[in-house]
Coordinates of C-alpha atoms and ligand atoms in Angstrom, one line a residue:
M1 CA 10.6 -11.7 -37.7
L2 CA 9.5 -10.9 -33.9
D3 CA 7.2 -7.7 -33.1
V4 CA 10.3 -6.4 -30.8
A5 CA 13.9 -8.1 -29.8
I6 CA 15.0 -6.9 -26.0
I7 CA 18.1 -7.5 -25.4
G8 CA 19.1 -7.4 -21.6
G9 CA 17.1 -8.8 -19.1
G10 CA 18.1 -6.1 -16.1
P11 CA 15.3 -4.2 -14.5
A12 CA 14.6 -2.3 -18.3
G13 CA 14.6 -5.7 -20.4
L14 CA 12.4 -7.0 -18.1
T15 CA 10.4 -4.2 -17.7
A16 CA 10.4 -3.9 -21.9
G17 CA 8.8 -7.5 -21.8
L18 CA 6.4 -7.2 -19.5
Y19 CA 4.9 -3.6 -21.3
A20 CA 5.0 -5.2 -24.6
T21 CA 3.1 -8.5 -23.9
R22 CA 0.8 -6.9 -21.4
G23 CA 0.2 -4.5 -24.5
G24 CA -0.3 -6.8 -27.5
L25 CA 2.6 -7.3 -29.3
K26 CA 2.5 -11.7 -29.8
A27 CA 6.3 -12.1 -30.9
V28 CA 8.4 -10.6 -28.3
T29 CA 11.3 -12.4 -27.4
M30 CA 14.2 -11.1 -24.6
F31 CA 17.9 -12.4 -25.4
E32 CA 19.5 -12.0 -21.7
R33 CA 23.2 -13.9 -21.7
G34 CA 22.5 -15.2 -18.0
M35 CA 19.9 -15.1 -15.5
P36 CA 17.3 -12.2 -15.8
G37 CA 18.2 -9.8 -13.3
G38 CA 20.6 -7.7 -14.1
Q39 CA 23.6 -5.8 -12.2
I40 CA 21.2 -5.6 -9.0
M41 CA 21.8 -9.6 -8.1
N42 CA 25.1 -8.6 -6.9
S43 CA 23.3 -6.2 -4.4
S44 CA 23.6 -6.9 -0.4
E45 CA 20.7 -4.8 0.0
I46 CA 17.9 -2.2 -1.9
E47 CA 15.8 -0.4 0.2
N48 CA 15.1 2.6 -2.3
Y49 CA 12.4 0.4 -4.9
P50 CA 8.8 2.1 -4.2
G51 CA 6.1 -0.3 -3.0
V52 CA 9.5 -2.9 -1.2
P53 CA 9.6 -1.5 2.5
T54 CA 11.8 -3.9 3.6
V55 CA 15.1 -4.1 2.9
M56 CA 16.4 -6.7 0.8
S57 CA 19.2 -8.6 -1.1
G58 CA 19.3 -7.4 -4.8
M59 CA 18.9 -11.6 -5.8
D60 CA 15.4 -11.9 -3.6
M61 CA 14.1 -8.5 -4.8
M62 CA 14.3 -9.5 -8.3
A63 CA 13.6 -13.0 -8.2
V64 CA 9.5 -12.5 -8.7
W65 CA 10.4 -9.7 -11.6
P66 CA 11.2 -13.0 -14.8
E67 CA 7.6 -14.8 -13.9
Q68 CA 5.8 -11.7 -13.7
C69 CA 7.2 -9.9 -16.8
S70 CA 6.2 -13.5 -18.5
R71 CA 3.0 -13.7 -17.8
F72 CA 1.5 -12.3 -20.9
G73 CA 3.8 -13.9 -23.3
L74 CA 7.5 -12.6 -23.4
K75 CA 9.7 -15.3 -23.9
H76 CA 13.4 -15.4 -22.8
E77 CA 16.3 -16.8 -24.7
M78 CA 19.7 -17.3 -23.0
I79 CA 22.1 -16.1 -25.4
T80 CA 24.8 -13.1 -25.7
V81 CA 23.7 -11.2 -28.3
E82 CA 26.8 -9.8 -30.7
R83 CA 25.7 -7.1 -32.7
I84 CA 22.2 -5.5 -34.1
S85 CA 22.7 -4.9 -37.5
L86 CA 19.9 -3.0 -39.8
N87 CA 18.5 -4.4 -42.8
N88 CA 17.7 -3.0 -45.9
D89 CA 14.0 -2.4 -45.1
G90 CA 14.6 -0.3 -41.6
T91 CA 13.6 -3.8 -39.5
F92 CA 16.8 -5.6 -37.5
K93 CA 19.1 -8.5 -37.5
I94 CA 20.0 -10.2 -34.1
H95 CA 23.4 -11.9 -34.2
K96 CA 23.8 -14.0 -31.5
E97 CA 26.9 -16.0 -30.6
D98 CA 26.2 -19.1 -31.7
G99 CA 26.4 -17.9 -35.0
T100 CA 22.5 -17.6 -35.8
N101 CA 20.5 -14.5 -36.5
E102 CA 16.8 -13.8 -36.0
D103 CA 14.6 -10.5 -37.7
A104 CA 12.9 -8.0 -35.8
F105 CA 10.9 -5.1 -36.4
S106 CA 12.3 -3.0 -33.4
V107 CA 14.9 -3.5 -30.9
I108 CA 14.8 -2.3 -27.6
V109 CA 18.1 -2.4 -25.8
G110 CA 18.8 -2.3 -22.1
T111 CA 22.7 -3.8 -21.8
G112 CA 23.7 -1.9 -18.7
S113 CA 27.0 -0.6 -17.7
T114 CA 29.8 -1.7 -15.6
P115 CA 31.4 0.9 -12.6
R116 CA 34.8 0.9 -13.1
R117 CA 37.4 -0.5 -10.6
A118 CA 40.1 1.1 -9.0
G119 CA 42.8 -1.7 -9.1
F120 CA 43.6 -1.5 -5.3
K121 CA 44.1 -4.4 -3.1
N122 CA 41.1 -6.3 -1.6
E123 CA 38.5 -3.9 -3.5
D124 CA 37.0 -7.3 -5.4
K125 CA 37.1 -9.0 -1.9
F126 CA 35.4 -6.1 -0.1
F127 CA 32.5 -5.0 -3.1
G128 CA 29.3 -5.2 -1.4
R129 CA 30.5 -5.5 2.2
G130 CA 32.0 -1.7 2.2
V131 CA 33.0 -1.3 -1.4
S132 CA 30.7 0.6 -3.4
T133 CA 30.4 2.1 -6.8
C134 CA 26.6 3.8 -5.7
A135 CA 26.0 6.5 -3.5
T136 CA 22.6 6.6 -3.9
C137 CA 22.2 3.0 -3.2
D138 CA 24.5 2.8 -0.3
G139 CA 25.3 5.8 0.9
F140 CA 22.6 5.7 3.9
F141 CA 24.1 2.9 5.5
Y142 CA 26.6 5.2 6.7
K143 CA 24.6 8.1 8.3
N144 CA 26.4 9.9 10.6
K145 CA 29.8 7.5 9.5
E146 CA 32.8 8.4 7.9
V147 CA 33.6 7.6 4.6
T148 CA 36.2 8.0 1.6
V149 CA 35.4 8.3 -1.8
I150 CA 38.1 7.7 -4.7
G151 CA 38.1 9.9 -8.0
G152 CA 38.7 13.1 -9.6
G153 CA 36.1 13.4 -12.0
D154 CA 32.6 15.0 -11.6
T155 CA 30.8 12.1 -10.5
A156 CA 33.8 11.3 -7.6
L157 CA 32.8 15.2 -6.6
E158 CA 29.5 15.3 -6.7
E159 CA 28.9 12.1 -5.2
A160 CA 31.2 13.0 -2.7
I161 CA 29.1 16.6 -2.2
Y162 CA 25.7 14.5 -1.7
L163 CA 27.7 12.1 0.5
S164 CA 28.5 14.9 2.8
T165 CA 24.8 15.3 3.5
I166 CA 24.3 11.9 5.4
C167 CA 27.7 11.2 6.7
S168 CA 29.8 12.9 9.5
K169 CA 33.0 13.5 7.2
V170 CA 34.2 12.3 3.5
Y171 CA 37.5 11.9 2.5
L172 CA 38.1 12.6 -0.9
V173 CA 41.3 10.8 -2.3
H174 CA 42.7 11.7 -6.1
R175 CA 45.5 10.6 -7.4
R176 CA 46.4 13.9 -9.1
D177 CA 47.0 17.4 -7.9
N178 CA 43.9 19.2 -10.0
F179 CA 40.8 18.1 -10.3
R180 CA 38.8 16.5 -13.7
A181 CA 35.8 18.0 -12.7
A182 CA 33.8 21.1 -13.5
P183 CA 35.8 24.4 -11.5
S184 CA 32.4 25.0 -9.7
T185 CA 31.7 21.5 -8.4
V186 CA 35.6 21.6 -7.2
E187 CA 34.7 24.8 -6.1
R188 CA 31.7 23.5 -3.6
V189 CA 34.3 20.8 -2.9
F190 CA 37.1 23.1 -1.6
K191 CA 33.9 25.0 0.3
N192 CA 32.5 21.7 1.8
D193 CA 33.8 21.7 5.7
K194 CA 32.7 18.0 5.5
I195 CA 34.9 16.8 2.7
E196 CA 38.5 16.8 3.4
V197 CA 40.5 16.3 -0.2
L198 CA 43.6 14.5 -0.3
L199 CA 45.6 15.2 -3.3
N200 CA 48.8 12.9 -5.1
S201 CA 47.2 10.4 -3.1
R202 CA 46.1 6.5 -4.0
P203 CA 44.2 3.4 -2.3
D204 CA 47.0 0.9 -1.6
E205 CA 44.3 -1.9 0.0
V206 CA 41.1 -2.0 1.9
F207 CA 40.9 -4.3 5.0
G208 CA 38.7 -5.7 7.3
D209 CA 37.0 -8.7 8.5
D210 CA 34.0 -11.0 7.9
M211 CA 31.5 -8.0 9.2
G212 CA 33.1 -6.0 6.3
V213 CA 35.4 -3.0 5.7
S214 CA 36.8 -1.5 8.6
G215 CA 39.8 1.0 7.0
I216 CA 41.7 1.6 3.7
H217 CA 45.7 2.5 3.5
I218 CA 46.4 5.8 1.4
S219 CA 49.7 6.2 -0.1
T220 CA 49.8 10.5 0.2
P221 CA 53.2 12.5 -0.5
N222 CA 53.6 12.4 3.0
G223 CA 53.7 8.7 3.7
I224 CA 51.0 5.6 4.1
R225 CA 47.6 7.4 5.8
T226 CA 45.2 4.8 7.3
L227 CA 41.2 5.9 7.2
N228 CA 39.3 4.3 9.4
T229 CA 36.2 4.4 7.5
T230 CA 33.7 1.5 6.5
G231 CA 32.6 2.6 3.7
V232 CA 34.6 3.2 0.5
F233 CA 32.9 4.8 -3.0
I234 CA 34.8 4.5 -6.3
F235 CA 34.1 6.5 -9.0
V236 CA 36.7 6.4 -11.4
G237 CA 34.8 6.3 -14.6
N238 CA 31.9 3.7 -15.9
D239 CA 32.1 1.1 -18.7
I240 CA 28.7 1.0 -20.9
N241 CA 27.8 -2.0 -22.3
N242 CA 27.2 -0.7 -25.9
A243 CA 29.4 -3.6 -27.7
V244 CA 25.8 -4.7 -29.0
L245 CA 25.4 -1.7 -31.3
K246 CA 29.0 -2.0 -32.8
Q247 CA 29.4 -2.7 -36.4
A248 CA 31.4 -4.8 -38.3
D249 CA 33.2 -1.5 -39.4
G250 CA 33.6 -0.2 -36.2
S251 CA 30.8 2.6 -36.0
F252 CA 27.8 2.2 -34.4
L253 CA 24.5 1.2 -34.9
C254 CA 23.4 5.2 -33.6
N255 CA 24.4 8.2 -31.6
L256 CA 26.3 8.1 -28.8
N257 CA 27.9 10.5 -26.9
E258 CA 31.8 11.0 -26.4
S259 CA 31.2 8.8 -22.8
G260 CA 29.8 5.5 -24.5
E261 CA 26.1 7.0 -23.7
V262 CA 23.2 5.7 -26.2
I263 CA 21.9 9.4 -26.8
V264 CA 17.9 8.9 -26.7
D265 CA 14.9 11.4 -26.2
L266 CA 12.4 10.6 -23.8
N267 CA 10.9 7.8 -25.3
M268 CA 13.9 6.2 -25.2
R269 CA 13.5 6.6 -28.9
T270 CA 17.5 6.7 -30.9
N271 CA 18.1 8.3 -33.6
I272 CA 17.3 5.2 -35.9
K273 CA 13.6 4.3 -36.3
G274 CA 12.5 0.9 -34.3
L275 CA 15.5 1.5 -32.0
Y276 CA 15.7 1.9 -28.2
A277 CA 18.4 1.9 -25.8
T278 CA 17.3 2.2 -22.3
G279 CA 18.4 1.9 -18.3
D280 CA 22.0 2.4 -17.3
M281 CA 23.0 2.7 -21.0
R282 CA 21.1 5.9 -22.2
L283 CA 22.6 9.3 -22.2
D284 CA 22.5 10.7 -18.2
A285 CA 20.8 7.5 -17.1
P286 CA 20.4 8.4 -12.8
K287 CA 21.8 4.4 -12.4
Q288 CA 18.8 3.4 -10.7
V289 CA 16.1 0.3 -10.7
V290 CA 13.1 2.5 -10.7
C291 CA 14.2 4.2 -13.6
A292 CA 16.3 1.5 -15.7
A293 CA 12.6 -0.1 -15.0
G294 CA 10.4 3.5 -15.8
D295 CA 12.8 3.4 -19.2
G296 CA 11.6 -0.3 -20.2
A297 CA 8.0 0.8 -20.2
A298 CA 8.4 4.1 -21.7
A299 CA 10.4 2.5 -24.9
A300 CA 7.9 -0.9 -25.2
I301 CA 4.7 1.6 -25.1
D302 CA 6.2 4.0 -28.3
A303 CA 7.2 0.3 -29.6
I304 CA 3.7 -0.6 -29.5
S305 CA 2.9 2.7 -31.4
Y306 CA 5.7 2.1 -33.8
F307 CA 4.5 -1.4 -34.7
M308 CA 0.9 -0.7 -35.2
E309 CA 2.1 1.8 -37.4
H310 CA 4.3 0.7 -39.5
K311 CA 3.6 -3.1 -39.6
N312 CA 2.1 -3.5 -43.4
Ligands
FAD1 P1 21.5 -4.0 -16.2 O1 20.8 -4.4 -14.3 O2 23.2 -4.0 -15.5 O3 21.0 -5.3 -17.0 C1 21.2 -5.9 -17.8 C2 21.5 -6.7 -18.5 O4 21.8 -6.9 -19.9 C3 22.2 -7.9 -18.1 O5 21.3 -8.9 -16.8 C4 23.3 -8.6 -18.8 O6 23.6 -9.8 -18.2 C5 22.3 -8.7 -19.9 N1 23.2 -8.4 -20.9 C6 24.3 -7.5 -21.3 N2 25.3 -7.5 -22.6 C7 24.7 -8.9 -22.9 C8 24.2 -9.4 -24.2 N3 25.3 -8.4 -25.4 N4 23.4 -10.5 -24.8 C9 22.4 -10.7 -23.9 N5 22.6 -9.8 -22.6 C10 23.5 -9.3 -22.2 N6 19.8 0.8 -7.9 C11 19.2 0.9 -7.2 O7 17.9 1.7 -7.2 N7 19.0 0.7 -5.7 C12 20.4 0.3 -5.1 O8 20.0 0.1 -4.0 C13 21.5 -0.7 -5.8 N8 22.3 -0.9 -5.8 C14 23.1 -1.1 -6.5 C15 24.0 -1.9 -5.5 C16 25.1 -2.8 -6.4 C17 26.4 -3.6 -6.5 C18 25.0 -2.3 -8.0 C19 26.4 -2.8 -9.0 C20 24.1 -1.5 -8.9 C21 22.9 -0.9 -8.0 N9 21.9 -0.4 -8.3 C22 21.4 0.0 -7.5 C23 21.9 0.0 -9.8 C24 20.8 -1.0 -10.4 O9 21.2 -2.4 -10.2 C25 20.9 -0.8 -12.2 O10 21.1 1.0 -12.1 C26 20.0 -1.2 -12.9 O11 20.7 -2.5 -12.8 C27 20.3 -1.1 -14.2 O12 19.7 -1.7 -15.2 P2 19.5 -2.0 -16.7 O13 18.1 -2.6 -16.6 O14 19.6 -1.1 -16.9 O15 20.9 -3.2 -16.8
NAP2 P1 36.0 10.5 -15.6 O1 35.4 12.0 -16.3 O2 36.6 9.3 -16.7 O3 37.0 10.9 -14.3 C1 37.2 9.7 -13.6 C2 38.2 10.0 -12.3 O4 38.9 8.5 -12.2 C3 39.3 10.5 -13.0 O5 39.7 12.0 -12.2 C4 40.8 9.5 -13.1 O6 41.9 10.5 -13.1 C5 40.3 9.2 -11.7 N1 41.0 7.4 -11.7 C6 40.7 6.9 -12.9 N2 41.2 5.7 -13.1 C7 41.4 5.5 -11.6 C8 41.7 4.8 -10.4 N3 42.1 3.1 -11.1 N4 42.7 4.8 -9.3 C9 42.1 6.2 -8.8 N5 42.0 7.3 -10.0 C10 41.0 6.7 -11.4 O7 34.6 9.5 -15.2 P2 33.5 10.3 -14.3 O8 33.8 11.6 -13.5 O9 32.5 8.6 -14.1 O10 32.8 11.2 -15.6 C11 32.3 10.9 -17.2 C12 31.9 11.5 -18.1 O11 30.8 11.8 -17.4 C13 32.7 13.1 -17.9 O12 32.7 13.8 -19.2 C14 31.8 14.0 -17.2 O13 32.0 15.2 -17.3 C15 30.6 13.6 -17.3 N6 29.6 13.7 -15.8 C16 29.2 15.2 -15.9 C17 28.6 15.3 -14.4 C18 27.9 16.7 -14.8 O14 28.3 17.5 -15.8 N7 27.3 17.2 -13.8 C19 28.0 14.8 -14.1 C20 28.5 13.4 -13.8 C21 29.9 13.0 -14.8 P3 42.5 11.2 -13.7 O15 42.0 13.3 -13.5 O16 44.0 11.6 -13.0 O17 42.6 10.8 -15.0

């Protein structure tokens, strides 16, 4: 039986592994379906991780994490976990894609989230080179420049307001004539001189060259409008990677909110004893590397206490 099973090897899972093993737990395995590092490995630039003063690629920044996090005995098994279930005695079973399974006294889940794409032409081609799903991460690269934001929910409007504090102008493109976001947020958008709202409008295509995006064509009620913005931010919803918590009968192992985020307390505890959720998948996650790492540490510290108090 594992002392702790960690599902996912992004910043949250790796940090949980470091803290759990350095804190004295002996049998700790991190199940990660690919190379450890998580979604930040797809980012060409990160400059907001404290203690790392140079701008570097996500791949370069994460390259040293697995070695450090494994130094105290964390094991990595490269496999996809299909499901976590609860045993009768309150321990957990980790169901792996090869049909085998493993028992664990407690489980820290950090399987992340996936921002949705809007589905316009060249969106994937220019992703990370002008097309972004993270204003906190990439907004600063467009300081005093014009940017386009796609979406009409709370995230799109709040991020448009945030970008208006950095950028010279923000075009907010929404496919309908009224917003899904909270009325107070909509009001703030319409009062913001730096935000121009394009309603009943859809992105058709981004265009650019080897350097990245140079503009975007938008279908508006008055025909095609071309916005020559080098930054295009998409906020059309998020898929939480919570599939490992789904049970054979379709229910979830622990409580989630209506967006599929796992409900946790400040120690990352779910409503099921010994089960933790960390990083981008948990309620109100700021979706930042530093926060995911912090969650991993908080969960592991609590999991050590749980192990000491309840094992035997
Ligand atoms: P993830 O990093 O998503 O890691 C989850 C891991 O779980 C993945 O490695 C995945 O393979 C694994 N996994 C999922 N399901 C399973 C399964 N069933 N079995 C086994 N393994 C599984 N943040 C910043 O702080 N600064 C930035 O500048 C920044 N820029 C970004 C740029 C881009 C393009 C993107 C996409 C994100 C950026 N972020 C940035 C956000 C940051 O990457 C995330 O907040 C952070 O990686 C979340 O960490 P996590 O450990 O919760 O999840
Ligand atoms: P969301 O509420 O699902 O909104 C997604 C938006 O993107 C919608 O306006 C939708 O248009 C649009 N959209 C979806 N697919 C699209 C596509 N392919 N092309 C163009 N537009 C597309 O997502 P969210 O804004 O990320 O919010 C998620 C949840 O978190 C919500 O419950 C939200 O209230 C909550 N949240 C709350 C706060 C807060 O309380 N401060 C902050 C952020 C998020 P339609 O409107 O036409 O469907």
